[in-house]
Short mmCIF file of C-alpha atoms in Angstrom, two decimals:
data_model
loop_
_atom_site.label_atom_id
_atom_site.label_comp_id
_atom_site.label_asym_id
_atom_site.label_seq_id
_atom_site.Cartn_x
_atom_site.Cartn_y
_atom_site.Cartn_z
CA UNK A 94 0.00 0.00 0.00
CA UNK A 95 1.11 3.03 -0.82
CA UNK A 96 -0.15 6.34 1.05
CA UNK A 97 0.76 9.43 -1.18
CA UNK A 98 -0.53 12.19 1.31
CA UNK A 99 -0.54 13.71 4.99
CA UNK A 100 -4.06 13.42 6.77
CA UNK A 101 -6.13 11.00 7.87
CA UNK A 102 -6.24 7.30 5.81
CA UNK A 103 -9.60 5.54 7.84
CA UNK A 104 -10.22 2.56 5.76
CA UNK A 105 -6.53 0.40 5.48
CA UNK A 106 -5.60 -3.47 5.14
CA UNK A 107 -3.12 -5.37 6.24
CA UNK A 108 -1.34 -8.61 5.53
CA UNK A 109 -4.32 -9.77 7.95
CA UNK A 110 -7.23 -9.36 4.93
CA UNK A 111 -5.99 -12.24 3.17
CA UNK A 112 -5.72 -10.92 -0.42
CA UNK A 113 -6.52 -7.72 0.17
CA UNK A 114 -3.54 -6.12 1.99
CA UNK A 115 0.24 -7.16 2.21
CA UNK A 116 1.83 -5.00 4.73
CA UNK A 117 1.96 -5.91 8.36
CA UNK A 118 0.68 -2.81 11.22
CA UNK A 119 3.68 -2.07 12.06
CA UNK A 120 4.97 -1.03 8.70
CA UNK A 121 1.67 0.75 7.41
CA UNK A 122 2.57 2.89 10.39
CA UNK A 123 6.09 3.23 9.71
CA UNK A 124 4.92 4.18 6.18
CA UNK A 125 2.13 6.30 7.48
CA UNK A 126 4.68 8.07 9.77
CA UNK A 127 7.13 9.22 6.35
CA UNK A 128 4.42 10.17 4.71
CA UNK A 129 3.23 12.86 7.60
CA UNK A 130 0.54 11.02 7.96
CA UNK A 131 -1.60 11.58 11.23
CA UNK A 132 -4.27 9.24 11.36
CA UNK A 133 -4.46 5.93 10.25
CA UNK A 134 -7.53 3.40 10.61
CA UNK A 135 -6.53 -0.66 10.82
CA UNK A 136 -10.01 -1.98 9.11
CA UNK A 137 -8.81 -5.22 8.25
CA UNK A 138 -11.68 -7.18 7.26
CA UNK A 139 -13.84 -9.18 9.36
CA UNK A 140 -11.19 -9.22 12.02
CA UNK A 141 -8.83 -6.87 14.30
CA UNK A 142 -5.99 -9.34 14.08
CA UNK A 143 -2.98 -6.74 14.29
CA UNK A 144 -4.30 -4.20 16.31
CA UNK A 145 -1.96 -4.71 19.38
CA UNK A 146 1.53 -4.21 16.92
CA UNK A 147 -0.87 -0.99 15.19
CA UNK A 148 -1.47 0.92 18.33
CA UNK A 149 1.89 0.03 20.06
CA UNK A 150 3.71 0.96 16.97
CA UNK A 151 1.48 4.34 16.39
CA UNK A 152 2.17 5.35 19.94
CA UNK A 153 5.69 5.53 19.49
CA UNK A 154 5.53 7.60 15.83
CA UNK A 155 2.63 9.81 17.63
CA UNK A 156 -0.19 8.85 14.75
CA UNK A 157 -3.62 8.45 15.96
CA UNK A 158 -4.69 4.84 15.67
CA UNK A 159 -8.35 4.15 14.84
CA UNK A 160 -9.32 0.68 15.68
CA UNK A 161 -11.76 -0.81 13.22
CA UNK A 162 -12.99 -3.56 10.92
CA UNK A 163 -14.37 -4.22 7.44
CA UNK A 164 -17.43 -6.22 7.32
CA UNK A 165 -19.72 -7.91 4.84
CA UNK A 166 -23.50 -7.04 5.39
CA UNK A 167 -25.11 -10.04 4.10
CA UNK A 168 -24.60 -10.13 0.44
CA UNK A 169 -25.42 -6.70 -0.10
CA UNK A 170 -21.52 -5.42 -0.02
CA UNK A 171 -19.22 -3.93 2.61
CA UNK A 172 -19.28 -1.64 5.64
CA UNK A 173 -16.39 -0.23 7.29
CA UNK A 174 -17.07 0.22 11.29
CA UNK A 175 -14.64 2.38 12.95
CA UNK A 176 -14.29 2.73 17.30
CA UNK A 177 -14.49 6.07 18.78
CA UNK A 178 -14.48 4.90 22.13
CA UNK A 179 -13.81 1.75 24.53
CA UNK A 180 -17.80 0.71 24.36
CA UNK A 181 -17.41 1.13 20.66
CA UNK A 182 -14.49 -1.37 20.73
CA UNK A 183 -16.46 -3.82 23.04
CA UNK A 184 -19.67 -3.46 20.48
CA UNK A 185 -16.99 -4.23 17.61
CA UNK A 186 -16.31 -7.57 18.94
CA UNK A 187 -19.27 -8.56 19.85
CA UNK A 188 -20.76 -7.57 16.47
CA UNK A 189 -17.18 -9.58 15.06
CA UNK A 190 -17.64 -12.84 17.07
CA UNK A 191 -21.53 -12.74 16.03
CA UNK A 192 -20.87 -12.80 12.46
CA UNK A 193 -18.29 -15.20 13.04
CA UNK A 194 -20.45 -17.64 15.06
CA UNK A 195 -23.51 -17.42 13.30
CA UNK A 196 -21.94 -17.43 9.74
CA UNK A 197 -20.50 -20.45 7.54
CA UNK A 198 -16.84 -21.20 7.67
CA UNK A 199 -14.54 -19.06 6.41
CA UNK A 200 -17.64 -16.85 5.09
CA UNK A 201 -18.65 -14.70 8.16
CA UNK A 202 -21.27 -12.08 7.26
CA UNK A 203 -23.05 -9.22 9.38
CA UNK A 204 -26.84 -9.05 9.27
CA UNK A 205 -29.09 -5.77 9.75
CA UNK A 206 -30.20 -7.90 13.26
CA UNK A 207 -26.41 -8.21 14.29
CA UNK A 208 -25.96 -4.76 12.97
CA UNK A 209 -29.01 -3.07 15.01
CA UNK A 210 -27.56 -4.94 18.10
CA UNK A 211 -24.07 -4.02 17.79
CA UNK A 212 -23.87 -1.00 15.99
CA UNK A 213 -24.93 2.32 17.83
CA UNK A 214 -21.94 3.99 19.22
CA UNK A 215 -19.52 2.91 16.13
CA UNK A 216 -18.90 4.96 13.21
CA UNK A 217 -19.98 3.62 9.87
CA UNK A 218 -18.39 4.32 6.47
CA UNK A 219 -20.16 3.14 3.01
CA UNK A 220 -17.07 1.86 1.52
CA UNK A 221 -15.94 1.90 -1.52
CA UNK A 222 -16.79 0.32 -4.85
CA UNK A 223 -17.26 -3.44 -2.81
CA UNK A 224 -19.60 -1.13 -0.48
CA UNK A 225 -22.49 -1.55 0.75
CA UNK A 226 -23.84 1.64 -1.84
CA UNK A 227 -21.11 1.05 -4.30
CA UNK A 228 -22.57 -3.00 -4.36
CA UNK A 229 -25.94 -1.43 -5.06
CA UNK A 230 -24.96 1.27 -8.28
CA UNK A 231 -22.95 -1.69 -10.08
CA UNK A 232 -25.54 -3.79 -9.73
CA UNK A 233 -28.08 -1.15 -11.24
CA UNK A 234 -29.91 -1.12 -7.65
CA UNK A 235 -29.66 2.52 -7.73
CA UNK A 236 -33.20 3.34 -5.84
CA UNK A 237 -31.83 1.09 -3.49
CA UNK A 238 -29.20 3.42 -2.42
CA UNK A 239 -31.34 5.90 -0.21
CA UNK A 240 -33.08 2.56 1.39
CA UNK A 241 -29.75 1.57 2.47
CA UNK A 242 -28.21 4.98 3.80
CA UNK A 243 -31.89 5.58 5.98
CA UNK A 244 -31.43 2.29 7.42
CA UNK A 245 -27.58 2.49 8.38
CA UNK A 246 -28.97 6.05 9.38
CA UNK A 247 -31.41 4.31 11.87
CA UNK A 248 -28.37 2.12 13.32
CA UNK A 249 -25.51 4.56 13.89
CA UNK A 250 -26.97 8.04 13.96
CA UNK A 251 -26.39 10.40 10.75
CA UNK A 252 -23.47 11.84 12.83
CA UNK A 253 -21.85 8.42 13.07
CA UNK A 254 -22.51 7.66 9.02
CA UNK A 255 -20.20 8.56 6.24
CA UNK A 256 -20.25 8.04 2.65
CA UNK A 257 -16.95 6.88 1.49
CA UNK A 258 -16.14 7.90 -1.96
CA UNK A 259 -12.09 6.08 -3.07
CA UNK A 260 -10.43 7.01 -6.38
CA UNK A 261 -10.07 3.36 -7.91
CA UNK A 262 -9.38 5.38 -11.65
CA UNK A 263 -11.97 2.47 -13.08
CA UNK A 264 -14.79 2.62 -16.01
CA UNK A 265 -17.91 4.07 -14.20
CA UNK A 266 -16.10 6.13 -11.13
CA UNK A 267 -17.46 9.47 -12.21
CA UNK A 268 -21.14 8.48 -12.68
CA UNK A 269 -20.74 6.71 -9.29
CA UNK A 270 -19.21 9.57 -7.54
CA UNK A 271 -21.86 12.25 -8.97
CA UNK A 272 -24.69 9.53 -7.76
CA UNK A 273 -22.79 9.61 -3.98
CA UNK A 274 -22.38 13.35 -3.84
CA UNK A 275 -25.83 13.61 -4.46
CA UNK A 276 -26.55 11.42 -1.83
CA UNK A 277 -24.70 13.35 0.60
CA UNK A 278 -27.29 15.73 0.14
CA UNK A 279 -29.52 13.71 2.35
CA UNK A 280 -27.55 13.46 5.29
CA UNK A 281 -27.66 17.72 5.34
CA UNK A 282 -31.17 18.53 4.26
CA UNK A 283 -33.22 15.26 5.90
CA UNK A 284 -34.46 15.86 9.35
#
């Protein structure tokens, strides 16, 4: 992974998201740290494998370490959860070990009961194109989209929901980024 710019990076993988990441915590933060980086996220997905190394490692470079995970919300595409707080971490691994438990092997998926239960008081990103709205404008589910964003409204708060837009430079990016600005609109103008 390569991070090209200071700020905050909130949705990162390690070598822990089996074919989706190759670089362990320690050196995302070492990277993170040349870079002038000041906040990183650890959402590896389904799991919070290497966050022990992350935060130990971020303490000593002085970069904000956001403890979080990527799940999959049935089959309806991804959801990055992020912890604010120590109840938020305790509600991420209860929602983690659900999913696990209740889910086939090596398959673990989040459902809307698991994510009622578990989710208030964590911070919720849409994700990218494997997102939970990105899932629904590829798949030409587009009145979907404003379904989806009320209901994760319901769950987290629309304080604690964020719609994540990631430059993959891939066929179809610009119509999908106009459809999520104009999303956004809902989160300022909806009561």
């Amino acid at each position: 992974m390569t991070l090209t710019r200071p700020g905050a990076h909130l949705h990162v993988h390690s070598a822990f998201s089996f074919l989706e990441g190759a670089s362990l915590p320690r050196d995302l933060i070492r990277q993170a740290a040349a870079e002038n980086i000041t906040t990183v996220a650890l959402t590896d997905t389904h799991r919070i494998s290497g966050i022990v190394t992350f935060l130990n490692e971020a303490k000593q470079f002085g970069i904000r370490a956001i403890v979080g995970a990527e799940v999959e919300v049935e089959d309806l595409g991804r959801l990055v959860l992020l912890v604010p707080n120590t109840v938020g971490y305790s509600a991420l691994v209860s929602l983690l070990s659900e999913a696990h438990l209740t889910s086939p092997r090596l398959n673990p998926r989040v459902s809307w009961d698991i994510l009622e239960r578990h989710g208030p008081g964590l911070v919720a990103l849409t994700g990218d194109r494997r997102g939970i709205l990105g899932q629904a404008w590829f798949k030409q589910q587009k009145t979907q989209m404003p379904v989806i964003l009320e209901r994760l409204a319901a769950i987290f708060g629309r304080s604690n929901l964020f719609i994540e837009m990631a430059a993959n430079y891939l066929p179809g990016d610009g119509a999908f980024f106009h459809a999520l600005t104009d999303l956004s609109a809902w989160k300022k103008f909806r009561p």
